[in-house]
Amino acid sequence: MVPVTVARRPTAGATLVELVVALVLGGVVAGAVGVVLHDHQRFYRSESQILDVEEGLRAVVQLLPAELRELDARAGDLVALGRDSVSIRAMRGLAVICAAPDRASGSVVIADSLTYGWRGIDPTRDRALVFRDGDPGTAADDRWLDFTVTSVGAATRCGDGGPGTGLRLAGPTADLDSVAAGSPVRTYERVVYRLYADDQGQSWLGERGYGGGSWSALSPVAGPLRRAGGLAFAFFDSAGAATSDPRAVVRVGITARGLSAAAIDVPGRAASGRPFEDSVAVAVALRNNPGAP
Amino acid sequence: MTGRPPPARRGFALAVALFAVVLIGALVAGVLFAARQAMRMDSNVRDAARALAAAEAGLAAALDGGRLPSLAPGEMSAFAGSLPSGTGSFAGTVLRLNRAIFLVRSSGTDAGGLSRRSVAWLVRPAPVALPADATLSVTDELVVGPGSSVDGGDSPPDASCPPAGGAVPGILLGPAARLDLAGCADSSCVRGAPPVRLAGAAEESASRAAAAAARAALAASGGKVYDAAEAPLERPGAVGSAAACDTSVRGNWGGAAVPACARYFPIVHARGNLSVLGGSGQGVLLVDGDLTVDGGFTFDGPVLVGGRLIVQGAGARFRGSVRARSAALTPSAAGSAEFVFSRCALDDALLANAPVRPLGERAWAELY
């Protein structure tokens, strides 16, 4: 007998049982992945809320101490104190006069190599404090003269030939007579920081500045914060007692309480199911008013 | 029978497993990324705080003891150090902006070198209040011999000084003082506004008290001390090289003859009598007993003599202000006794020996 070979096509499909098993397994895997994705999305959304709050608090404790630390309360840089607001002369720059001032025109030249600030001098917002030494042999007649900056001029030269920038000042220009080259200049702007709620009812640390003869609108600079008690200032004098006298302040306590915009849903978190809350407190010693206990 | 390999089975378990692993990995990476970002931000805050602390430590170190390097306006010196805690380091400069103001800048860096903050202090010397109400003030007796002159007009010693100010009295006498102008019959050798003024009892008492307080404060600052039994001193003057002023030499009384000593204004304190023959000096000269000068000695700055001032022989020249209980200006015919008022010389000497302090207002600044 001659053997007969029957050609069979290879099996490429699956049996019904295999298919059912695969579908069940696939469904289980897909379901698990879906649950994981959903949980993760929920977790991620909650974590974003938490991070927003913590980032906002971090910004508050970075910004406000940096603004307050440099103020001289005794010289009037703290203008008004509130429980959730403070009005200040925020220092914006330090420069050094490098040529004898022109008293008639109110012009001074500042050395470019000794000009500091995180932004340039803005005549629409900034004022200038010029140090008047008077008699170099005594500190008793020292004072800072307060001027409006009417313009920042083009590049010019200092008395020693170095690069400088001209400023035109308005104010007590007659007192520039005893302002010598080498006198320091501080620039500042009037700023208010306060807790405020936006149109959506969300609270923030807001800022507004004075320029061009009017106050700007409040704009958010850090947050979100709790609506009630989201920002609290406490002002202390050299004896460590709370004070409401702006010129007596040597230390400022700042407490910020953040509140997320939506409830968080993170298993294990105490706040799960509620908006996330956190707070931070910091004390700032005014460097120009030593004596804080 | 011919054997055949079993047909290939294409499953998807591996693909699903790989997909799940990748997905879960991505999720975990996302969570870790968020956590890491938060940690980094906290680290940045910590590093920035450490850098600020280091920068402020630099300011404190630069002003340690209230003394700054002797600098002319426009000159600068550098300093550096690290915190004992090992959490940061600082480096900075002291720049003299003008005669009275210094800018001390300090940059602090945290130990990891990731954060840097810079701060500054505007500081100025706080000199003792020494009344400079005349060129030559005498309480008891003043003899002005031939070859002597006293001028109350302000005379700046060099171009770095501010413009001359108003004149002061040439001679200020105590209410009971005796003045002998025999060597200057027409009084032309005494000039000032007025040339000679007689102080009232109250004024003289207040001036004497202020001078005594200033004298005590200056003497307490140290300087070059001469005991009562010192031999006559010959030719003090500036000592040093072109690069450095050798302040350790007791006879170095400063002066522009050695450029490196031009800004050296020592306090010279004699606890008894002092005789000086020739030479020069600048700074503050305190003599508890009598001061005898000869040989053309010159001195710039305040001179406070508790006893008698005697100018003899080849004489001397004083620029600044001199205060003595009594004085005899009797140089030889070839010599002279010259007294010139100089507000700048007084300020230079007193500012150089004063402790520095931050300005009374707005001295501290953060530099960006």
XYZ file of C-alpha atoms in Angstrom:
661
model
C 0.000 0.000 0.000
C 1.191 3.331 -0.873
C 0.887 5.703 2.025
C -1.233 8.748 1.337
C -0.266 12.041 2.791
C -3.134 14.427 3.466
C -2.104 18.044 3.532
C -3.572 19.954 6.530
C -3.632 23.672 6.862
C -1.990 24.931 9.992
C -4.347 25.962 12.768
C -4.275 29.777 12.932
C -7.330 30.507 15.041
C -8.407 29.588 18.494
C -10.983 27.412 19.917
C -14.068 28.869 21.490
C -12.780 27.975 24.904
C -9.547 29.758 24.251
C -11.412 32.785 23.032
C -13.656 32.905 26.068
C -10.707 32.548 28.400
C -8.829 35.265 26.532
C -11.816 37.591 26.663
C -12.304 37.037 30.357
C -8.649 37.534 31.100
C -8.512 40.573 28.837
C -11.530 42.023 30.554
C -10.023 41.466 33.955
C -6.764 43.101 32.867
C -8.538 46.010 31.186
C -10.728 46.499 34.212
C -7.732 46.485 36.509
C -5.944 48.956 34.274
C -9.030 51.155 34.206
C -9.287 51.110 37.974
C -5.618 51.929 38.298
C -5.956 54.746 35.791
C -8.993 56.144 37.505
C -7.372 55.938 40.931
C -4.275 57.510 39.577
C -6.153 60.303 37.916
C -8.009 60.958 41.162
C -4.762 60.791 43.082
C -2.985 63.011 40.611
C -5.748 65.586 40.667
C -5.703 65.600 44.449
C -1.949 65.804 44.576
C -2.064 68.749 42.184
C -4.428 70.483 44.567
C -2.105 69.751 47.454
C 0.916 70.908 45.502
C -0.880 74.105 44.506
C -1.595 74.876 48.130
C 1.928 74.095 49.268
C 3.473 75.997 46.401
C 1.280 78.966 47.204
C 2.296 78.886 50.839
C 5.917 78.579 49.848
C 5.543 81.640 47.624
C 3.995 83.624 50.459
C 6.845 82.851 52.831
C 9.395 83.652 50.146
C 7.871 86.869 48.899
C 6.693 88.665 52.010
C 9.847 88.178 54.110
C 11.973 89.354 51.182
C 9.856 92.499 50.943
C 9.673 93.178 54.671
C 13.216 92.253 55.710
C 14.759 95.308 54.054
C 12.362 97.916 55.412
C 13.229 100.504 58.016
C 10.144 100.926 60.133
C 11.630 103.810 62.092
C 12.192 105.694 58.833
C 8.572 105.207 57.770
C 8.863 102.295 55.339
C 5.971 100.503 57.030
C 3.123 102.799 56.075
C 0.030 101.034 57.404
C -0.501 97.841 59.348
C -3.534 95.577 59.182
C -4.487 92.118 60.382
C -4.444 90.765 56.854
C -2.742 93.584 54.988
C 0.348 95.726 55.049
C 1.221 98.877 53.130
C 4.921 99.449 52.599
C 7.626 101.325 50.771
C 9.085 98.280 49.046
C 12.772 98.722 48.301
C 13.560 98.118 44.652
C 17.188 99.061 44.178
C 20.450 100.399 45.504
C 22.771 102.688 43.559
C 25.649 105.059 44.205
C 25.965 108.644 42.971
C 29.194 108.985 41.049
C 29.376 112.697 40.208
C 28.522 115.889 41.989
C 24.735 116.434 41.684
C 23.395 119.363 39.700
C 21.212 121.082 42.253
C 19.601 123.469 39.761
C 18.237 120.763 37.500
C 17.893 118.050 40.137
C 20.140 115.753 38.114
C 22.298 113.030 39.562
C 24.420 110.370 37.897
C 24.524 106.836 39.314
C 27.373 104.423 38.589
C 26.313 101.484 36.430
C 28.819 99.228 38.174
C 27.208 99.922 41.552
C 23.556 99.709 40.620
C 21.579 96.794 42.039
C 17.955 95.736 41.704
C 15.817 92.988 40.264
C 14.440 95.459 37.754
C 15.456 98.815 36.340
C 14.317 102.114 37.789
C 10.786 102.870 36.606
C 9.905 106.586 36.849
C 6.188 105.763 36.739
C 6.382 103.726 39.922
C 9.648 104.391 41.723
C 10.777 107.142 44.037
C 14.374 107.760 45.055
C 15.902 108.221 48.497
C 19.235 110.044 48.329
C 21.580 109.905 51.317
C 22.678 113.324 52.504
C 25.722 113.103 54.714
C 26.105 116.773 55.601
C 29.147 116.966 57.856
C 31.252 113.817 57.308
C 32.549 114.179 60.857
C 29.235 113.354 62.448
C 26.337 111.030 61.828
C 23.921 113.301 63.648
C 22.969 115.234 60.512
C 22.592 112.212 58.214
C 19.255 111.816 56.455
C 17.611 110.354 53.378
C 16.039 112.858 50.993
C 12.878 111.649 49.270
C 12.485 112.510 45.576
C 10.159 111.796 42.695
C 12.051 110.257 39.787
C 10.900 112.284 36.813
C 13.057 110.536 34.238
C 15.834 108.022 33.770
C 18.224 109.472 31.247
C 20.516 108.041 28.671
C 23.918 106.597 29.416
C 26.392 109.160 30.627
C 29.725 109.358 32.441
C 30.620 109.447 36.112
C 33.081 111.903 37.590
C 35.824 109.290 37.263
C 34.925 108.586 33.609
C 33.145 105.310 34.293
C 29.753 104.468 32.777
C 26.761 105.958 34.538
C 23.076 106.684 34.164
C 21.465 110.052 34.718
C 18.395 110.502 36.892
C 16.261 113.630 36.998
C 14.748 114.181 40.420
C 12.019 116.446 41.723
C 11.653 117.367 45.368
C 14.015 118.951 47.887
C 16.732 119.525 45.283
C 18.160 122.433 47.290
C 19.348 119.854 49.825
C 21.488 118.169 47.172
C 24.159 120.754 48.054
C 25.750 118.479 50.613
C 25.277 115.274 48.668
C 28.714 114.184 47.533
C 29.817 111.645 44.974
C 29.704 108.280 46.679
C 26.362 108.909 48.347
C 23.997 105.952 48.162
C 20.562 106.049 46.550
C 17.688 103.702 47.365
C 14.682 103.344 45.076
C 11.301 102.204 46.314
C 7.678 101.882 45.300
C 4.498 102.001 47.332
C 2.946 98.545 47.548
C 0.043 97.029 49.439
C -0.161 93.314 50.160
C -3.455 91.934 51.356
C -5.732 88.918 51.406
C -8.430 89.199 48.790
C -11.038 87.043 47.058
C -11.321 86.881 43.281
C -14.514 86.629 41.220
C -14.662 82.877 41.751
C -14.515 83.297 45.485
C -10.981 81.959 45.695
C -8.704 83.848 48.085
C -5.152 84.930 47.330
C -2.317 87.064 48.519
C -2.908 90.133 46.390
C -0.660 93.021 45.518
C -1.304 96.480 44.238
C 1.142 99.269 43.584
C 0.998 103.026 43.357
C 2.145 104.594 40.137
C 1.232 107.424 37.853
C -0.902 109.020 40.549
C -3.212 106.097 41.235
C -3.330 102.646 42.711
C -3.369 99.646 40.424
C -5.980 96.910 40.785
C -5.219 94.057 43.136
C -3.628 91.136 41.390
C -2.956 87.681 42.822
C 0.659 86.861 43.536
C 0.400 83.723 45.669
C -2.208 81.260 46.868
C -4.784 79.805 47.000
C -5.454 80.781 50.592
C -8.284 80.247 53.014
C -10.916 82.923 52.781
C -11.094 83.551 56.523
C -7.710 83.911 58.169
C -5.828 82.961 55.040
C -3.251 85.638 55.768
C -2.472 87.123 59.153
C 0.161 89.654 60.138
C 1.364 90.314 63.671
C 3.689 93.219 64.415
C 6.027 93.370 67.391
C 8.155 96.096 68.954
C 11.617 95.835 70.464
C 10.179 94.650 73.769
C 8.470 91.764 72.004
C 5.015 93.240 72.553
C 2.404 93.463 69.813
C 2.228 96.952 68.390
C 0.081 98.869 65.960
C 2.604 101.697 65.626
C 4.304 101.274 62.221
C 7.459 103.048 63.394
C 7.906 100.824 66.434
C 7.948 97.528 64.552
C 11.102 95.422 64.658
C 9.614 92.014 63.879
C 6.720 90.808 61.757
C 4.962 87.497 62.133
C 3.254 86.121 59.041
C 0.838 83.201 59.036
C -0.570 81.910 55.770
C -3.279 79.252 55.567
C -3.794 77.583 52.221
C -7.012 75.924 51.070
C -7.363 73.893 47.888
C -9.977 74.909 45.349
C -11.599 71.461 45.359
C -11.878 68.509 47.704
C -9.106 65.985 47.576
C -9.600 62.228 47.429
C -6.509 60.435 48.571
C -6.952 57.334 50.687
C -5.000 57.674 53.875
C -5.116 61.437 53.931
C -6.980 62.844 56.878
C -8.470 65.522 54.645
C -9.715 63.040 52.060
C -13.128 64.095 50.863
C -12.588 67.692 51.941
C -10.534 70.582 50.547
C -6.914 70.287 51.548
C -5.654 72.767 54.131
C -2.161 73.596 55.223
C -0.497 76.528 56.936
C 2.888 78.080 57.436
C 4.171 80.677 59.872
C 7.316 82.729 59.605
C 8.827 85.587 61.601
C 10.803 88.315 59.884
C 13.280 90.510 61.737
C 13.600 93.901 60.080
C 17.317 94.112 59.395
C 17.376 97.883 59.597
C 15.678 97.880 62.982
C 17.811 95.652 65.178
C 16.685 94.882 68.669
C 14.122 92.179 68.084
C 13.982 89.942 71.148
C 4.989 8.814 9.386
C 6.642 12.127 8.887
C 6.503 14.289 12.088
C 5.544 18.021 11.894
C 6.265 20.782 14.382
C 3.234 21.986 16.304
C 1.623 25.058 14.781
C 2.646 28.476 16.150
C 0.299 29.817 18.843
C 0.077 33.631 18.986
C -0.968 34.750 22.458
C -1.159 38.309 23.798
C -0.408 37.762 27.450
C 3.129 39.036 27.075
C 2.008 42.125 25.225
C -0.644 42.845 27.846
C 1.868 42.284 30.614
C 4.369 44.587 28.986
C 1.713 47.218 28.437
C 0.637 46.976 32.047
C 4.229 47.228 33.248
C 4.851 50.287 31.086
C 1.613 51.872 32.212
C 2.223 51.227 35.880
C 5.812 52.424 35.457
C 4.595 55.641 33.914
C 2.120 56.150 36.731
C 4.744 55.546 39.381
C 7.188 57.794 37.543
C 4.543 60.507 37.461
C 3.972 60.258 41.181
C 7.697 60.199 41.864
C 8.191 63.178 39.606
C 5.611 65.195 41.513
C 7.107 64.183 44.841
C 10.594 64.954 43.597
C 9.516 68.348 42.370
C 8.046 69.154 45.760
C 11.210 67.973 47.463
C 13.353 70.066 45.137
C 11.308 73.142 45.835
C 11.675 72.595 49.558
C 15.412 72.087 49.079
C 15.616 75.326 47.143
C 13.924 77.190 49.970
C 16.330 75.642 52.464
C 19.376 76.369 50.307
C 18.283 79.959 49.755
C 17.859 80.437 53.499
C 21.309 78.995 54.113
C 22.839 81.219 51.466
C 21.227 84.269 53.037
C 22.510 83.250 56.452
C 26.006 82.842 55.014
C 25.861 86.243 53.335
C 24.769 87.901 56.564
C 27.518 86.111 58.441
C 29.921 87.670 55.941
C 28.659 91.145 56.788
C 29.062 90.459 60.482
C 32.581 89.102 59.945
C 33.598 92.121 57.872
C 32.499 94.467 60.633
C 33.834 92.359 63.465
C 35.118 94.745 66.116
C 33.759 97.718 64.228
C 36.976 98.228 62.280
C 37.453 98.319 58.529
C 40.641 98.365 56.492
C 42.250 101.737 55.941
C 41.070 102.704 52.473
C 41.036 105.843 50.405
C 37.790 106.771 48.646
C 37.306 104.411 45.705
C 39.609 101.735 47.133
C 38.361 98.256 47.892
C 39.454 95.278 49.939
C 38.155 91.708 49.902
C 37.203 89.196 52.576
C 36.042 85.586 52.609
C 35.215 82.851 55.051
C 32.914 79.985 55.855
C 30.377 79.163 58.509
C 31.570 76.987 61.396
C 28.483 74.848 60.887
C 29.698 73.935 57.407
C 26.395 74.991 55.873
C 27.790 77.751 53.696
C 30.523 80.183 52.830
C 30.800 83.865 52.010
C 32.977 86.247 50.048
C 32.711 89.967 49.793
C 34.285 93.355 49.453
C 34.555 96.586 51.396
C 34.424 99.615 49.118
C 34.972 103.117 50.413
C 32.422 105.206 48.531
C 33.571 108.591 49.800
C 35.117 110.134 52.892
C 32.381 108.931 55.214
C 30.512 106.019 53.599
C 31.575 102.442 53.001
C 29.674 99.771 51.067
C 30.193 96.286 52.477
C 28.960 93.600 50.068
C 28.753 89.939 50.969
C 27.676 86.992 48.811
C 26.726 83.819 50.601
C 26.579 80.340 49.083
C 25.061 77.229 50.610
C 27.322 74.214 51.114
C 26.124 72.543 47.919
C 26.788 75.663 45.874
C 23.233 75.629 44.539
C 21.976 78.892 45.971
C 23.583 82.303 46.199
C 22.343 85.450 47.919
C 24.011 88.832 48.205
C 23.457 91.461 50.844
C 25.063 94.782 51.682
C 25.530 97.141 54.531
C 26.093 100.863 54.161
C 28.327 101.787 57.050
C 30.078 104.879 58.267
C 32.579 105.711 60.974
C 31.150 107.088 64.179
C 33.933 109.426 65.313
C 34.226 110.850 68.804
C 32.836 114.343 69.136
C 35.908 116.504 69.563
C 35.203 120.231 69.713
C 37.126 121.932 66.934
C 36.229 125.464 67.876
C 39.577 127.134 67.187
C 43.026 126.561 65.730
C 44.712 126.917 69.107
C 42.754 126.679 72.344
C 44.518 127.547 75.582
C 43.076 127.553 79.065
C 45.705 129.312 81.198
C 48.488 131.146 79.399
C 49.650 131.681 75.829
C 52.913 133.286 74.830
C 53.249 134.050 71.127
C 56.853 134.762 70.312
C 58.485 136.014 67.109
C 58.194 133.695 64.108
C 54.819 132.353 65.207
C 51.550 132.396 63.314
C 48.058 131.117 64.030
C 45.477 130.966 61.235
C 41.791 130.115 61.684
C 41.121 129.805 57.940
C 40.238 126.288 56.845
C 43.174 124.723 54.989
C 42.514 121.354 53.296
C 45.748 119.340 53.265
C 45.190 117.696 49.872
C 42.947 117.504 46.833
C 40.894 114.630 48.224
C 39.368 116.957 50.798
C 36.052 118.705 50.289
C 36.169 122.440 49.626
C 37.362 124.587 52.518
C 34.714 125.561 55.028
C 34.312 128.692 57.085
C 37.067 130.109 59.277
C 37.166 129.562 63.039
C 38.842 131.698 65.713
C 42.609 131.586 65.463
C 43.050 131.573 69.227
C 40.433 130.627 71.790
C 41.270 131.573 75.342
C 39.751 130.416 78.583
C 38.032 133.095 80.660
C 41.019 133.414 83.002
C 43.739 132.935 80.393
C 46.664 135.327 79.954
C 47.741 136.185 76.411
C 51.195 137.525 75.624
C 51.448 138.664 72.023
C 54.806 140.372 72.525
C 56.305 138.588 69.537
C 53.464 139.690 67.355
C 52.936 143.281 68.267
C 50.486 144.237 65.518
C 48.594 140.949 65.875
C 49.119 140.245 62.177
C 50.409 136.789 62.987
C 47.002 135.739 64.305
C 44.153 135.392 61.828
C 40.705 133.863 62.077
C 37.072 134.665 62.650
C 37.796 136.353 64.960
C 41.571 136.158 65.364
C 41.284 135.869 69.142
C 38.190 135.004 71.107
C 37.665 134.815 74.840
C 35.373 131.966 75.826
C 32.787 132.406 78.531
C 33.045 130.329 81.662
C 30.144 128.048 80.714
C 31.372 127.632 77.166
C 34.873 126.880 78.301
C 33.648 124.380 80.850
C 31.484 122.557 78.312
C 34.253 122.550 75.730
C 36.771 121.246 78.243
C 34.400 118.474 79.338
C 33.764 117.442 75.739
C 37.479 117.437 74.999
C 38.166 115.348 78.087
C 35.542 112.806 77.040
C 36.956 112.656 73.522
C 40.462 112.327 74.889
C 39.453 109.419 77.116
C 37.693 107.673 74.237
C 40.629 108.143 71.889
C 43.158 107.009 74.508
C 41.096 103.886 75.115
C 41.358 103.020 71.427
C 44.994 102.051 71.902
C 47.516 103.130 69.328
C 51.151 103.999 69.941
C 51.767 104.543 73.638
C 54.788 106.362 75.100
C 55.482 106.047 78.817
C 56.332 108.949 81.054
C 60.051 108.204 81.108
C 60.575 108.091 77.370
C 63.678 109.690 75.910
C 63.158 112.545 73.466
C 61.824 111.170 70.228
C 63.724 111.929 67.065
C 62.216 112.179 63.636
C 59.066 110.080 63.700
C 57.547 109.583 60.258
C 56.019 107.198 57.758
C 57.713 103.790 57.533
C 57.006 101.160 54.913
C 57.510 100.016 51.376
C 55.741 101.098 48.238
C 53.238 98.313 48.753
C 52.682 98.264 52.509
C 52.762 100.587 55.465
C 54.656 99.041 58.374
C 52.333 100.008 61.184
C 54.182 97.808 63.676
C 57.036 100.332 63.864
C 56.381 102.578 66.839
C 58.002 105.544 65.166
C 55.682 105.235 62.174
C 53.341 108.152 62.672
C 51.942 107.911 59.124
C 52.116 110.397 56.290
C 52.142 110.675 52.546
C 55.964 110.525 52.375
C 55.392 106.779 52.031
C 52.343 106.421 49.748
C 51.216 103.240 51.480
C 51.039 105.215 54.743
C 49.025 108.094 53.304
C 45.833 106.713 54.883
C 47.481 105.676 58.138
C 46.375 107.928 60.973
C 47.602 106.446 64.261
C 46.642 107.570 67.716
C 49.877 108.546 69.501
C 49.450 108.697 73.252
C 52.182 109.962 75.636
C 51.337 109.183 79.253
C 53.738 111.830 80.513
C 55.857 114.516 78.930
C 56.935 114.101 75.323
C 59.734 115.757 73.407
C 59.868 115.449 69.643
C 62.730 116.620 67.513
C 61.947 116.927 63.839
C 60.021 114.407 61.781
C 56.324 114.351 60.947
C 53.114 112.577 61.671
C 49.380 112.494 61.170
C 46.505 111.163 63.203
C 45.732 112.024 66.805
C 48.391 113.212 69.246
C 47.508 112.928 72.934
C 50.011 114.123 75.533
C 49.073 113.840 79.195
C 51.973 116.070 80.331
C 53.999 118.682 78.467
C 54.768 118.517 74.777
C 58.010 120.044 73.563
C 58.629 120.201 69.825
C 61.647 121.322 67.892
C 63.445 120.723 64.647
C 60.645 121.574 62.243
C 58.293 118.824 63.399
C 54.978 118.754 61.484
C 51.709 117.122 62.463
C 48.269 116.890 60.811
C 45.260 116.189 62.994
C 44.011 116.993 66.469
C 46.582 117.572 69.230
C 45.475 117.490 72.866
C 48.095 118.497 75.438
C 47.221 118.128 79.096
C 50.089 120.373 80.220
C 52.199 122.935 78.447
C 52.974 123.072 74.748
C 56.436 124.393 74.002
C 57.548 125.145 70.469
C 61.220 125.986 70.425
C 64.333 125.941 68.279
C 63.601 125.233 64.634
C 59.939 125.141 65.592
C 57.020 123.159 64.242
C 53.902 123.255 62.123
C 50.485 121.936 63.238
C 47.593 121.530 60.820
C 44.236 120.746 62.374
C 43.494 121.924 65.864
C 45.609 122.151 69.025
C 44.315 122.310 72.584
C 46.637 122.832 75.587
C 46.489 124.104 79.152
C 49.185 126.634 78.287
C 51.524 127.246 75.386
C 54.803 128.995 74.712
C 55.498 129.556 71.031
C 59.119 130.620 71.187
C 61.032 129.330 68.187
C 64.520 130.529 67.426
C 65.131 133.291 64.973
C 65.587 130.733 62.202
C 62.539 128.700 63.199
C 58.802 129.149 63.189
C 55.713 128.012 65.023
C 52.854 127.664 62.601
C 49.287 126.679 63.476
C 46.782 126.168 60.638
C 43.188 125.109 61.061
C 42.048 122.173 58.868
C 38.646 120.579 59.179
C 39.685 117.915 56.665
C 42.791 116.944 58.623
C 40.688 116.645 61.764
C 38.035 114.549 60.010
C 40.633 112.277 58.396
C 42.237 111.503 61.723
C 39.016 111.058 63.663
C 37.218 109.061 60.955
C 40.181 106.713 60.571
C 40.143 105.946 64.286
C 36.405 105.616 64.676
C 34.484 102.366 64.881
C 32.202 101.887 61.911
C 28.499 101.346 62.284
C 25.637 100.836 59.852
C 23.941 104.023 58.774
C 21.241 105.119 61.165
C 18.554 104.349 58.577
C 18.216 101.934 55.647
C 21.722 100.542 55.977
C 20.918 96.931 55.069
C 19.998 95.906 51.539
C 19.622 92.738 49.566
C 21.462 92.918 46.249
C 19.955 91.445 43.113
